[in-house]
XYZ file of C-alpha atoms in Angstrom:
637
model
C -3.796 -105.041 51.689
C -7.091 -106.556 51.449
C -8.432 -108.531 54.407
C -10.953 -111.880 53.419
C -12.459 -113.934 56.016
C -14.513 -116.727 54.555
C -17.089 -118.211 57.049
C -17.824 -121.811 55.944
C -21.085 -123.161 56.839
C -22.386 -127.411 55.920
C -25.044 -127.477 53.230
C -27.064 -129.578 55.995
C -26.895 -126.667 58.375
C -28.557 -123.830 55.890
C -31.995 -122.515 57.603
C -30.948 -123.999 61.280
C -31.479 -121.409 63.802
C -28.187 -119.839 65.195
C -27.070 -121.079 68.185
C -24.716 -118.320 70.013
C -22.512 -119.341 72.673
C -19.566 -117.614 74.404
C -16.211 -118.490 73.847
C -12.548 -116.632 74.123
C -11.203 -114.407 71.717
C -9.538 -115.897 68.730
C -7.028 -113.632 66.586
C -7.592 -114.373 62.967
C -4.909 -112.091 61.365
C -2.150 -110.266 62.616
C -0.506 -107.344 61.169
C 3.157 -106.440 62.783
C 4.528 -103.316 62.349
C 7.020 -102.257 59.362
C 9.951 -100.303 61.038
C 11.335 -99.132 57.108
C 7.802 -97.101 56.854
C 8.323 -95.292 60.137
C 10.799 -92.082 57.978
C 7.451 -91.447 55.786
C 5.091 -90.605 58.750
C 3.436 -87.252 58.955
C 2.293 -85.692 62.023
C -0.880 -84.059 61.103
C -1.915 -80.990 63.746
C -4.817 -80.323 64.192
C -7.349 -83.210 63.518
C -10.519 -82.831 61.961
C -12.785 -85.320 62.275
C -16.424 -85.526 61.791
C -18.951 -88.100 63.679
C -22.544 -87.759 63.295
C -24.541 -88.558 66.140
C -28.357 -87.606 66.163
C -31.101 -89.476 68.022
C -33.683 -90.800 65.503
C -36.910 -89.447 64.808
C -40.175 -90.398 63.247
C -42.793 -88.239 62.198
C -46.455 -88.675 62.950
C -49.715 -87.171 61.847
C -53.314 -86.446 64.320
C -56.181 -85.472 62.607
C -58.226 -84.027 65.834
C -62.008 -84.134 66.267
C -63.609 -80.657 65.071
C -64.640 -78.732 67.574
C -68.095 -77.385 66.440
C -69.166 -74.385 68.878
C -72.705 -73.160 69.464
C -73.506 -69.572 70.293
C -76.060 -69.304 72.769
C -77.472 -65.887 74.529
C -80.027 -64.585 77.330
C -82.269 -61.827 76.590
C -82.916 -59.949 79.655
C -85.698 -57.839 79.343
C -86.296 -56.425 82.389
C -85.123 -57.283 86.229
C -83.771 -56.324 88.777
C -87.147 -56.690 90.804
C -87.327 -58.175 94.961
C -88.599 -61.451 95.551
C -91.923 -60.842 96.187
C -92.600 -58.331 93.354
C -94.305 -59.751 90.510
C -93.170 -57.409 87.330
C -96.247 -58.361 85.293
C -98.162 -56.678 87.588
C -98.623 -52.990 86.873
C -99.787 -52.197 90.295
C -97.274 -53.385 92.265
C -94.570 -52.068 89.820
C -95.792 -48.836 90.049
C -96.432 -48.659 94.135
C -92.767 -50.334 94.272
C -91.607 -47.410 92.357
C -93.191 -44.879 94.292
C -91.705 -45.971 97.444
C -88.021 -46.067 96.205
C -88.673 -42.807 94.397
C -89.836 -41.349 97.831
C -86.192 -42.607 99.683
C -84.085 -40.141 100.501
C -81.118 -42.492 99.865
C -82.438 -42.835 96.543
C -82.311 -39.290 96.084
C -79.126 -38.722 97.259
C -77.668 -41.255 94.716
C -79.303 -39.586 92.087
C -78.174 -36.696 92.510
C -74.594 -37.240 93.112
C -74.716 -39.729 89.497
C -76.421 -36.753 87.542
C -73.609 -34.121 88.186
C -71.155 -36.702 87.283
C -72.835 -37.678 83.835
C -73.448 -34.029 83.489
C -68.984 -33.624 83.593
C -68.534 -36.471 80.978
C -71.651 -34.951 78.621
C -69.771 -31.396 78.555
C -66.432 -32.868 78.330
C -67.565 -35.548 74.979
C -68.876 -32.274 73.085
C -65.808 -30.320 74.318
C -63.420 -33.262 72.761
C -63.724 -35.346 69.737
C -62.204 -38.231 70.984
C -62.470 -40.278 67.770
C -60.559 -37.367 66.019
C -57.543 -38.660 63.773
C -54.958 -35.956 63.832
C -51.952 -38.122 61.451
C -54.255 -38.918 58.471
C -51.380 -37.537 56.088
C -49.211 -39.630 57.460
C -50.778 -43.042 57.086
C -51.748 -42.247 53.847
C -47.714 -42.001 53.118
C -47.259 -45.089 54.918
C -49.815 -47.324 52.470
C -48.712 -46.388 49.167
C -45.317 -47.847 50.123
C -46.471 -51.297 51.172
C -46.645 -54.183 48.467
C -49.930 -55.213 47.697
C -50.814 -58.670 49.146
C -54.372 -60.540 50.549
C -54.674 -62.662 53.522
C -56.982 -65.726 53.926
C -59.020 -65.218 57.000
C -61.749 -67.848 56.749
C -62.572 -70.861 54.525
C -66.285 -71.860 54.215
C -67.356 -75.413 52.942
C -70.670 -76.526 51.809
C -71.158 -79.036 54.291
C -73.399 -81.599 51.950
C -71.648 -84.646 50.679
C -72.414 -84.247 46.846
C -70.341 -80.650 46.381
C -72.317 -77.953 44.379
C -71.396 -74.688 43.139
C -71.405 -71.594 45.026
C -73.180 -69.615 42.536
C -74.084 -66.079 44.699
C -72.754 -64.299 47.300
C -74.541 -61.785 49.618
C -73.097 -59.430 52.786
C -75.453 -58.695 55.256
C -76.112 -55.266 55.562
C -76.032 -54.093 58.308
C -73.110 -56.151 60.412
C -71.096 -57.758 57.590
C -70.443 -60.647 59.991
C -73.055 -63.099 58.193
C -73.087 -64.090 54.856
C -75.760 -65.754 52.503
C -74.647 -67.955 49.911
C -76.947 -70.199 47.141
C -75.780 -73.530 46.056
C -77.374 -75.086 43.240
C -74.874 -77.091 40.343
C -75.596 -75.164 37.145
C -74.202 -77.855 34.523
C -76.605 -79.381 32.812
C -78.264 -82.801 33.447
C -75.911 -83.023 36.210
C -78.004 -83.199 39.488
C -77.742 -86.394 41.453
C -80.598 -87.833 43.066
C -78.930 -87.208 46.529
C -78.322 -83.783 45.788
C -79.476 -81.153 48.365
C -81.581 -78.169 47.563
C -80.395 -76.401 50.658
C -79.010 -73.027 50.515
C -77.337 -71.297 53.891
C -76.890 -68.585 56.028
C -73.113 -68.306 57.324
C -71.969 -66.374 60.657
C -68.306 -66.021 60.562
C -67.591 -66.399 63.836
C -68.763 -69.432 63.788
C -68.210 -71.323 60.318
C -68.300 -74.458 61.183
C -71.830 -75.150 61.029
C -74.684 -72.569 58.909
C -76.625 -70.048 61.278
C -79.745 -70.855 59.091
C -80.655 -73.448 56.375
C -82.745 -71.950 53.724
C -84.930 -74.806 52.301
C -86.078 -74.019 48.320
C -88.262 -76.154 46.401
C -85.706 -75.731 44.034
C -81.738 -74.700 44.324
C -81.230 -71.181 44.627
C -78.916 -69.708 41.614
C -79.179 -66.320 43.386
C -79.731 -64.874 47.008
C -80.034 -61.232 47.592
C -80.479 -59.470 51.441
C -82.952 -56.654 51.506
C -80.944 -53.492 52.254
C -83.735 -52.129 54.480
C -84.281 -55.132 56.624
C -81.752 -57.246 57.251
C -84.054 -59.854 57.877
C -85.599 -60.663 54.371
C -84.043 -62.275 51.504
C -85.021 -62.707 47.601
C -84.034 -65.730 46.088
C -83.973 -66.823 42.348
C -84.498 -70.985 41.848
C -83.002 -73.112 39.213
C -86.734 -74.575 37.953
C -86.947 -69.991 37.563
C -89.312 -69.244 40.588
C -89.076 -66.219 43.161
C -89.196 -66.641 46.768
C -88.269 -64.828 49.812
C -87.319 -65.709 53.475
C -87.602 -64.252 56.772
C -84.778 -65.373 59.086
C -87.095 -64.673 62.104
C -89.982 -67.230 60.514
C -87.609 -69.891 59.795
C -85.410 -71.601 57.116
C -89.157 -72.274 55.153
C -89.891 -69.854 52.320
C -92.701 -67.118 53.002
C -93.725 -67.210 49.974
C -93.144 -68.675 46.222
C -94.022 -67.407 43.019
C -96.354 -69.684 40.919
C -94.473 -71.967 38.284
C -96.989 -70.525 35.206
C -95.953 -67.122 35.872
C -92.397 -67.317 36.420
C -89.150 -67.834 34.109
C -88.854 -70.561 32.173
C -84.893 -71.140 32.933
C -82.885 -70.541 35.985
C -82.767 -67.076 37.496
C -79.305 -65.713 37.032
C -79.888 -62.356 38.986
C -82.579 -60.992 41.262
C -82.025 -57.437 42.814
C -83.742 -55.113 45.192
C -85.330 -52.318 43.919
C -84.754 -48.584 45.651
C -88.900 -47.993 46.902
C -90.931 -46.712 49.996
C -91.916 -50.299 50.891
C -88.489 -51.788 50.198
C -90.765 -54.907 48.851
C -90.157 -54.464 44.940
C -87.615 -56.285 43.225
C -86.677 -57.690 39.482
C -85.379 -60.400 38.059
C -83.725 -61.841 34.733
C -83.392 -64.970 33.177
C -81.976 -66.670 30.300
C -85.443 -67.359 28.844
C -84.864 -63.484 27.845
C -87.850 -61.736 30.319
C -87.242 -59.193 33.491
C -90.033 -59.743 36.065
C -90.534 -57.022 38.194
C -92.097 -58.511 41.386
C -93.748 -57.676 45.017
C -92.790 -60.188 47.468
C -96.357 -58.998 49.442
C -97.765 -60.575 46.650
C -95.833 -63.475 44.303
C -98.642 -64.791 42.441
C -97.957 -62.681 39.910
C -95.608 -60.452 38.385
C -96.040 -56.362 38.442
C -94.408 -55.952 35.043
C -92.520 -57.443 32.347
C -89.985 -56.856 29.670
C -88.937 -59.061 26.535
C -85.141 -58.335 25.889
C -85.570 -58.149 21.976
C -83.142 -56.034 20.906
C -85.163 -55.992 17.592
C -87.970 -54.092 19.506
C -90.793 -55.893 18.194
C -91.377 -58.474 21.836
C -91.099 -61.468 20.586
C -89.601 -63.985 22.999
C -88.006 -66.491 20.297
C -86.095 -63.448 19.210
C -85.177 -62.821 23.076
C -81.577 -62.679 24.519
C -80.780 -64.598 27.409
C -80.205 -62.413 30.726
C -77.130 -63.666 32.358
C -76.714 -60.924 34.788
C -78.485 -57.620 36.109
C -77.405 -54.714 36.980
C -78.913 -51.661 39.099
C -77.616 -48.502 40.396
C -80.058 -47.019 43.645
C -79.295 -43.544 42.524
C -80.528 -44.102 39.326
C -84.010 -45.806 39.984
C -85.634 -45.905 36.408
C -82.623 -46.795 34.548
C -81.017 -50.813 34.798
C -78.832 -52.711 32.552
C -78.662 -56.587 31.822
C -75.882 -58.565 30.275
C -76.601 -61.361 28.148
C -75.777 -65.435 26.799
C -74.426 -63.645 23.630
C -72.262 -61.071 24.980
C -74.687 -57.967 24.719
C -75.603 -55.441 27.017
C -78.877 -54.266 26.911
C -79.498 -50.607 28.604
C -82.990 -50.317 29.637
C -85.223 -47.590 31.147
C -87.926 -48.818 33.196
C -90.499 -45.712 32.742
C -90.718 -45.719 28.835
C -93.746 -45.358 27.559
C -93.911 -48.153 25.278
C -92.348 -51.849 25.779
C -90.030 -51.012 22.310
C -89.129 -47.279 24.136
C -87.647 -49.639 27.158
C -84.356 -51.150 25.519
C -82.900 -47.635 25.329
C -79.055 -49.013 23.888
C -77.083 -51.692 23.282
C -73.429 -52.290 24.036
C -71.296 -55.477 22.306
C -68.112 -56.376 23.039
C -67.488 -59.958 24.411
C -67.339 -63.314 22.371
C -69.230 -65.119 25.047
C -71.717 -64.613 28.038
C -71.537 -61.350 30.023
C -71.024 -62.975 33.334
C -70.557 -59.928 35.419
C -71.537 -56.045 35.046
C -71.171 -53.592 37.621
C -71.600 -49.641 37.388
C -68.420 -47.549 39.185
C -69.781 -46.876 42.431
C -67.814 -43.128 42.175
C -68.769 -42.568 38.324
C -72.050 -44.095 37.533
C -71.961 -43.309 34.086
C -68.829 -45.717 33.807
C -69.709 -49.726 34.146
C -67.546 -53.034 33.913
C -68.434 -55.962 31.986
C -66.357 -59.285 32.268
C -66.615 -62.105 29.923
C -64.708 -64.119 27.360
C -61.232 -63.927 28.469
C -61.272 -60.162 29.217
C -63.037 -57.550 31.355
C -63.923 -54.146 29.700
C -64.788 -50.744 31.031
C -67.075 -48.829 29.275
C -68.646 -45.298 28.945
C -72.186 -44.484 28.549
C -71.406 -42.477 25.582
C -70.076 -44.858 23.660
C -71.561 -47.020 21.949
C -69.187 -48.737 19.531
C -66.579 -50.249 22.096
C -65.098 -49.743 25.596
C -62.637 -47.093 26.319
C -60.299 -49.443 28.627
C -59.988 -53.273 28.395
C -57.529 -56.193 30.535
C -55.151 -58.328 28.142
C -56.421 -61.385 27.153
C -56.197 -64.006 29.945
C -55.470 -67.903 29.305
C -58.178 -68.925 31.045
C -62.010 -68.124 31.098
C -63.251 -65.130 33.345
C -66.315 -65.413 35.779
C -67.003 -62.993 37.623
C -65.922 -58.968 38.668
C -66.753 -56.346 40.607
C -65.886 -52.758 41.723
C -63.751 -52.004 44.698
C -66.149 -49.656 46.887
C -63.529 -47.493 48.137
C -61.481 -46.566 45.532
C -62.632 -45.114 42.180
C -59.870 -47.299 39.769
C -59.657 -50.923 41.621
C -61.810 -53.554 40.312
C -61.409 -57.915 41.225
C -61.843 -60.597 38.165
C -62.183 -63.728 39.098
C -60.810 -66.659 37.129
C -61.421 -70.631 36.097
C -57.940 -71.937 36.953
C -59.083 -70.692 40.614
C -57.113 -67.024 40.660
C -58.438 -63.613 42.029
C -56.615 -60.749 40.357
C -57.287 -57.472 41.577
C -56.439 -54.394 39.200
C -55.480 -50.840 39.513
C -55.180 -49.250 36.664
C -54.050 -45.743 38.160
C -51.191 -47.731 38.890
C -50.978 -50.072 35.620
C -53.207 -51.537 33.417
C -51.524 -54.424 31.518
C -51.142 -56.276 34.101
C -52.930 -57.180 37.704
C -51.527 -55.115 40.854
C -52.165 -58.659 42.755
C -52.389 -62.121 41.706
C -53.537 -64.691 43.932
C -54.206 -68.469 43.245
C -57.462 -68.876 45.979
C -58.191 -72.692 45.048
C -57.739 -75.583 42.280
C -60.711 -75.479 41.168
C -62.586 -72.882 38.894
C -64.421 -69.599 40.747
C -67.857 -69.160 40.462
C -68.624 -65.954 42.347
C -67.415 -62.563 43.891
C -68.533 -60.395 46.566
C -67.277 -57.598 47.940
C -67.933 -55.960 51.545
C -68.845 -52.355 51.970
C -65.770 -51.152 53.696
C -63.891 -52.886 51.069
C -61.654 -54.903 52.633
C -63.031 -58.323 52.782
C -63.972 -59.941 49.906
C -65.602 -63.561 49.459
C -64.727 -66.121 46.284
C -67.342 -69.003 45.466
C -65.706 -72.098 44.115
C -67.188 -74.483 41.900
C -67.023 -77.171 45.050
C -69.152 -74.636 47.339
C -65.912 -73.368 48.952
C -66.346 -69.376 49.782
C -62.994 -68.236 50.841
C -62.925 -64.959 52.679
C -59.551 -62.777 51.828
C -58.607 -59.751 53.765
C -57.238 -57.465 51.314
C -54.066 -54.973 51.892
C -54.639 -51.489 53.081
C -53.076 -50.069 49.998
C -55.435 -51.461 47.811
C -58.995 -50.393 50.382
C -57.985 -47.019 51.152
C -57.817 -43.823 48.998
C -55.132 -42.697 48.049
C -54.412 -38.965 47.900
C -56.191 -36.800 44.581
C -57.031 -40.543 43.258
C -60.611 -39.161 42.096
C -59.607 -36.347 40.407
C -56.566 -38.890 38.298
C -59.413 -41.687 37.658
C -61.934 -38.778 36.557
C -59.143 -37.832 34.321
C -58.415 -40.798 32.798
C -61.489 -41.783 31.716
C -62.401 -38.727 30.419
C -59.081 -39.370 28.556
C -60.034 -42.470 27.341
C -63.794 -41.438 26.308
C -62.393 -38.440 24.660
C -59.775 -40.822 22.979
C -62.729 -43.631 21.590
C -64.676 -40.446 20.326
C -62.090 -39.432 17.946
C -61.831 -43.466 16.537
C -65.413 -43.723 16.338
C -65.811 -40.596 14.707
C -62.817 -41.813 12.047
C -64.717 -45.090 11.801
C -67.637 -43.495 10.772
C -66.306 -41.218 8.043
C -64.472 -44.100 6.616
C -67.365 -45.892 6.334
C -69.617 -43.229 4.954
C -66.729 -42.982 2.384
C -66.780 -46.762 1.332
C -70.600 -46.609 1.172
C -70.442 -43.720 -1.166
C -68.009 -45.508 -3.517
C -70.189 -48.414 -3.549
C -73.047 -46.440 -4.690
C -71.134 -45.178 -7.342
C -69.435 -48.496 -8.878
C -73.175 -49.546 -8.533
C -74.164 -47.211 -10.776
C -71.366 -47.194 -13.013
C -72.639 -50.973 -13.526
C -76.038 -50.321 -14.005
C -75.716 -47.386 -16.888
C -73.283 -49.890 -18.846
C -75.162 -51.843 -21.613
C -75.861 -55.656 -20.871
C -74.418 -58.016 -22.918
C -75.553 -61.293 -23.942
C -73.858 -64.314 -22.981
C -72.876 -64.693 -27.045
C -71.408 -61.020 -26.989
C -69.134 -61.792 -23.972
C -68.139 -64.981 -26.080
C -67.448 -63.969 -29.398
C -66.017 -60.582 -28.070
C -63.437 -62.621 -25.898
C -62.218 -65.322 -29.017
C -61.714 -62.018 -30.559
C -59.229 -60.390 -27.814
C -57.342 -64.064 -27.226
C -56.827 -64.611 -31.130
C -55.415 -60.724 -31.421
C -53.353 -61.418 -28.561
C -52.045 -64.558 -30.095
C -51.280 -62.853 -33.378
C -49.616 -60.126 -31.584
C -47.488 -62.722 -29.880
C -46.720 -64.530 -33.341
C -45.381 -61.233 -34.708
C -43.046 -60.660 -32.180
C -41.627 -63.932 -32.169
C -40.907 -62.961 -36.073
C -39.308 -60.014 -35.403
C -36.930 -61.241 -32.845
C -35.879 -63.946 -35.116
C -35.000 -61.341 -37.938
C -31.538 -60.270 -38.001
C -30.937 -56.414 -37.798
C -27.818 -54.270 -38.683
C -26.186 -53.313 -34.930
C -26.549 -49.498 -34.964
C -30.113 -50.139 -36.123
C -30.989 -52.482 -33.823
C -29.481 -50.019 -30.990
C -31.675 -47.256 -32.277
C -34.612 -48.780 -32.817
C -33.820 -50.776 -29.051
C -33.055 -47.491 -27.331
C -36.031 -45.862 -29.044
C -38.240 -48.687 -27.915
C -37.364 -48.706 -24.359
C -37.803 -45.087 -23.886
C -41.681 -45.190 -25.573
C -41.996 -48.124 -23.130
C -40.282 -45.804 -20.058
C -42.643 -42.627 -21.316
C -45.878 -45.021 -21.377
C -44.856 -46.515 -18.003
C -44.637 -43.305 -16.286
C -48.313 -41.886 -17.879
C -50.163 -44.884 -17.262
C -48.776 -46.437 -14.150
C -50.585 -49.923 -15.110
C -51.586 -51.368 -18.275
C -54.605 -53.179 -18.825
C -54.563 -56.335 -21.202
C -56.471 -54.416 -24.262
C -53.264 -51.550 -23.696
C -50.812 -54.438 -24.216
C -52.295 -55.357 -27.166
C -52.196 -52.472 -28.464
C -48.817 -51.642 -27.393
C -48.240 -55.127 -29.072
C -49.969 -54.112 -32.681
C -48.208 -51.254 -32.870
C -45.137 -52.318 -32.510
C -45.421 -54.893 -35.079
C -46.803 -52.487 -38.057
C -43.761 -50.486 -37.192
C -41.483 -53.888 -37.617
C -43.230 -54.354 -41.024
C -42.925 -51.043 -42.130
C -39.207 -50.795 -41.428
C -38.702 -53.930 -43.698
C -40.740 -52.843 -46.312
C -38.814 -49.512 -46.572
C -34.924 -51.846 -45.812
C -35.978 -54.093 -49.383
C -35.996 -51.470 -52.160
C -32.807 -49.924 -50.601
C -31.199 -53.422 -50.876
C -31.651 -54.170 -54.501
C -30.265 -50.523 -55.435
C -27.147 -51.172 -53.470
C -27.047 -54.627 -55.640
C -27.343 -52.998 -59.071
C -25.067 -49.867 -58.342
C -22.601 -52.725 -56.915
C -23.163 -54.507 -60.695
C -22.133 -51.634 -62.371
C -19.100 -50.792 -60.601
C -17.847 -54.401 -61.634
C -18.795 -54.032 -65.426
C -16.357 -50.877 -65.064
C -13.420 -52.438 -63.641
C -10.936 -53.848 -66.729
């Protein structure tokens, strides 16, 4: 039953505001009940029945102020003084000292404290308190948890106009501050209203830079000094040096002069091990190394042209992307170039040629990152292209252990510093892989997607468990990484010293193959070279008359053929003479292997004199069989 009220309302009336007013109940339908339908009711026990009742809610959204917090200290040199004592007065320091030294309370006191410190000085070299006594344990414990990474801090370049984070560098002593250079590296890109500044980050404090370094030009590298903390190198976009003091300010010291530095952006400036701790090198993509004194910039100490040809000349120079040098190897560096070359160099050659010691190819694009294994020195890490490569000094022709090709481009790499087989890669979709390969090696142990956009830069702390990604917008994110993957693991240096002696051993044996293959190839050259200069030259009218001559044989060869398949032969002489055929053609098949087209044709020739001699020896035959047949029917009555 379907119930229809229809309201009805006067065309005049449409748009009038309603007028309510109260009135009594009217019944508009009535529905009395049906006794016949009472025999088909159903008691239903229990009853379910559902009612929603939830008091509405609306979300909201507060973006609060940032709170931006300033560390501030006292340094209290020396106090402690009364009132009227002056302490920059020597005399009455000193006649105020006598007289408390000469109090017997004084004396007392010290005396009583000195058998006291005298208990805890026997009881700290009785007792190592800092001993660990479950070592074993813990070490059990890590292998069995999952490797994963935390985010701990996020970093943003704080200008308006975003630039790329292009270096990373841990302080060195404290690993609570971190230097970072922005510059944008893409070219013809700078905006007017782009800064130059580069900055000094605390991290307990990142919401605003501990020190703004101010460069003429934006740094494209930034390097602490391992033996004071205070000094930093940095390498400009326009390819000067200069170097800051944190304690003078965020001014450069000093700057090398534009005439005598690179011509292009310098992609890597490192420390170099000395007494002073003032030396230092640097590369660029203009294809020098400037070794420098930051006592005195105006000029460079020494240089090298990376011309792999050995002859110096800078138009023949490869472009440095990135440097590379190991402390406890002093002489000897390595720098990875624009076309995917490493270049092994010894500093202490005699001669500028003597320098470039060996070169290492591998990677279809720029070498952006190459770092020796801080356990095996002789074993380095190159990442470009789409893969990152380990490689052995010893070998020359190609690396002994390679990553699978990634989708995207790689950028940058480095070598975990606590354990002898982990190594990061950092991606351009914005994704941080870090690989074991003790534990596999076709695939990263983690995976993590850091950011959207592409990464720029990788640093790694000491201790190895922080590690710091550059972005392409000047984002550093700082990722605490898992204890399995920053502490050794039980006999891991003697497994990762024998697997790469494996895989060294392994590319020996190819390269050795490779080169008696192509030792054999050259040999076999030389001799088809010869072959072709003891045969007699032809003239262009020999080659032609001698081929018309093959092509019309051929052609007559054909022509008789064609004849003697036409003729008809007797069966069992045509079986014979088939059977005999094929098994000539079987026995030549089976000597020769292959035929050449002068072997056909004589094959060919052959066969047809045989055809013509065969009917020359069937006609005489015939007319004998025709007279004897003659005389049998002169006979006959």
């Amino acid at each position: 039953m379907e119930i229809i009220y229809v309201y009805t309302r006067k065309r005049s009336e449409f748009g009038r505001p309603c007028s309510f007013s109260d009135r009594p109940a009217e019944v508009n339908v009535d529905i009395p009940p049906d006794p016949s339908m009472a025999s088909s009711f159903i008691l239903r026990n229990p009853v379910d029945s559902h009612v929603q009742h939830t008091s509405d809610m609306s979300e909201h959204e507060v973006n609060t102020e940032r709170a931006e917090v300033e560390s501030r200290g006292v340094n209290h040199v020396e106090g402690g003084w009364p009132k009227d004592i002056n302490p920059q007065e020597v005399e009455q320091t000193i006649r105020f000292r006598k007289k408390v030294e000469k109090d017997e309370n004084y004396i007392n006191t010290i005396v009583h404290l000195g058998t006291l410190m005298e208990h805890c000085v026997k009881q700290n070299n009785a007792i190592n308190i800092y001993e660990e006594y479950f070592e074993e344990e813990e070490m059990v414990e890590v292998e069995d948890e999952p490797p994963s990474a935390k985010t701990i801090n996020v970093i943003r370049d704080p200008n308006v106009t975003k630039r790329t984070a292009t270096h990373l560098s841990w302080h060195p002593d404290t690993c609570k501050k971190l230097a970072v250079a922005y510059s944008s590296l893409e070219f013809q890109q700078n905006m007017k209203n782009m800064s130059f500044d580069s900055y000094i980050w605390d991290l307990e404090n990142p919401n605003k830079p501990e020190l703004v370094l101010r460069p003429s030009s934006p740094l494209v590298s930034l390097e602490y000094n391992p033996k004071d903390s205070h000094v930093l190198v940095g390498g400009c976009y326009n390819g000067q040096m200069a170097y800051w003091d944190t304690r003078k300010g965020g001014l450069p010291v000093e700057v090398s002069a534009v005439e005598v530095s690179h011509r292009d952006p310098v992609y890597g400036a490192i420390w170099l091990q000395s007494k002073t701790g003032t030396e230092c090198f640097s590369a660029s993509t203009d294809g020098q190394v400037l070794w420098w004194d930051i006592r005195k910039l105006s000029e460079p100490t020494e240089m090298l042209v990376l011309d792999i040809t050995r002859k110096g000349l800078l138009e023949n120079a490869l472009g440095a992307v990135t440097l590379e040098f190991e402390p406890t190897m002093p002489t000897k560096f390595m720098v990875g170039t624009e076309q995917g070359i490493v270049i092994a160099c010894n500093r202490k050659a005699k001669t500028p040629p003597e320098k470039i010691t060996s070169t290492y190819s591998g990677h279809h694009g720029p070498v952006y990152a190459l770092a020796r294994n801080p356990f095996y020195p002789k074993i380095f890490m190159t990442v470009g292209d789409w893969t990152a490569r380990i490689w052995s000094e010893e070998i020359k022709e190609s690396s002994i252990m390679w990553t699978k090709y990634h989708l995207s481009y790689l950028t940058d790499g480095c070598w975990s510093t606590v354990r002898p087989a982990v190594f990061f890669t950092t991606r351009s979709d914005g994704t941080l892989d870090v690989w074991d390969f003790l534990f596999k090696q076709n695939d990263p142990s983690l995976s993590l997607k850091v950011c959207d956009e592409p990464l720029s830069s990788l640093r790694l702390q000491d201790n190895g468990c922080v590690v710091g990604c550059g972005s392409k917008l000047g984002t550093v994110t700082l990722l605490e990484i898992s204890s399995g993957l920053c502490t050794l693991q039980r006999n891991e240096k003697m497994l990762a010293t024998a697997m790469f002696e494996r895989e060294t051993k392994r590319e020996k044996i190819l390269e050795a193959r490779h080169r008696e293959m192509r030792l054999k190839e050259r040999a076999r050259s030389e001799g088809q070279e010869s072959e072709v200069e003891e045969r007699p030259v032809e003239s262009p009218q020999e080659v032609l008359d001698r081929a018309r001559k093959e092509f019309f044989e051929v052609i007559e060869a054909e022509l008789q053929r064609q004849a003697r398949a036409e003729t008809p032969t007797p069966a069992w002489q045509g079986t014979g003479d088939g059977m005999n055929r094929s098994r000539d053609s079987l026995t030549w098949g089976r000597g020769l292997g292959s035929a050449s087209a002068f072997q056909v044709k004589d094959r060919v020739g052959e066969e047809a004199a045989a055809a013509a001699r065969g009917e020359e020896s069937r006609l005489p035959k015939d007319k004998e069989e025709e007279e004897g047949e003659e005389k049998d029917a002169a006979k006959e009555p």
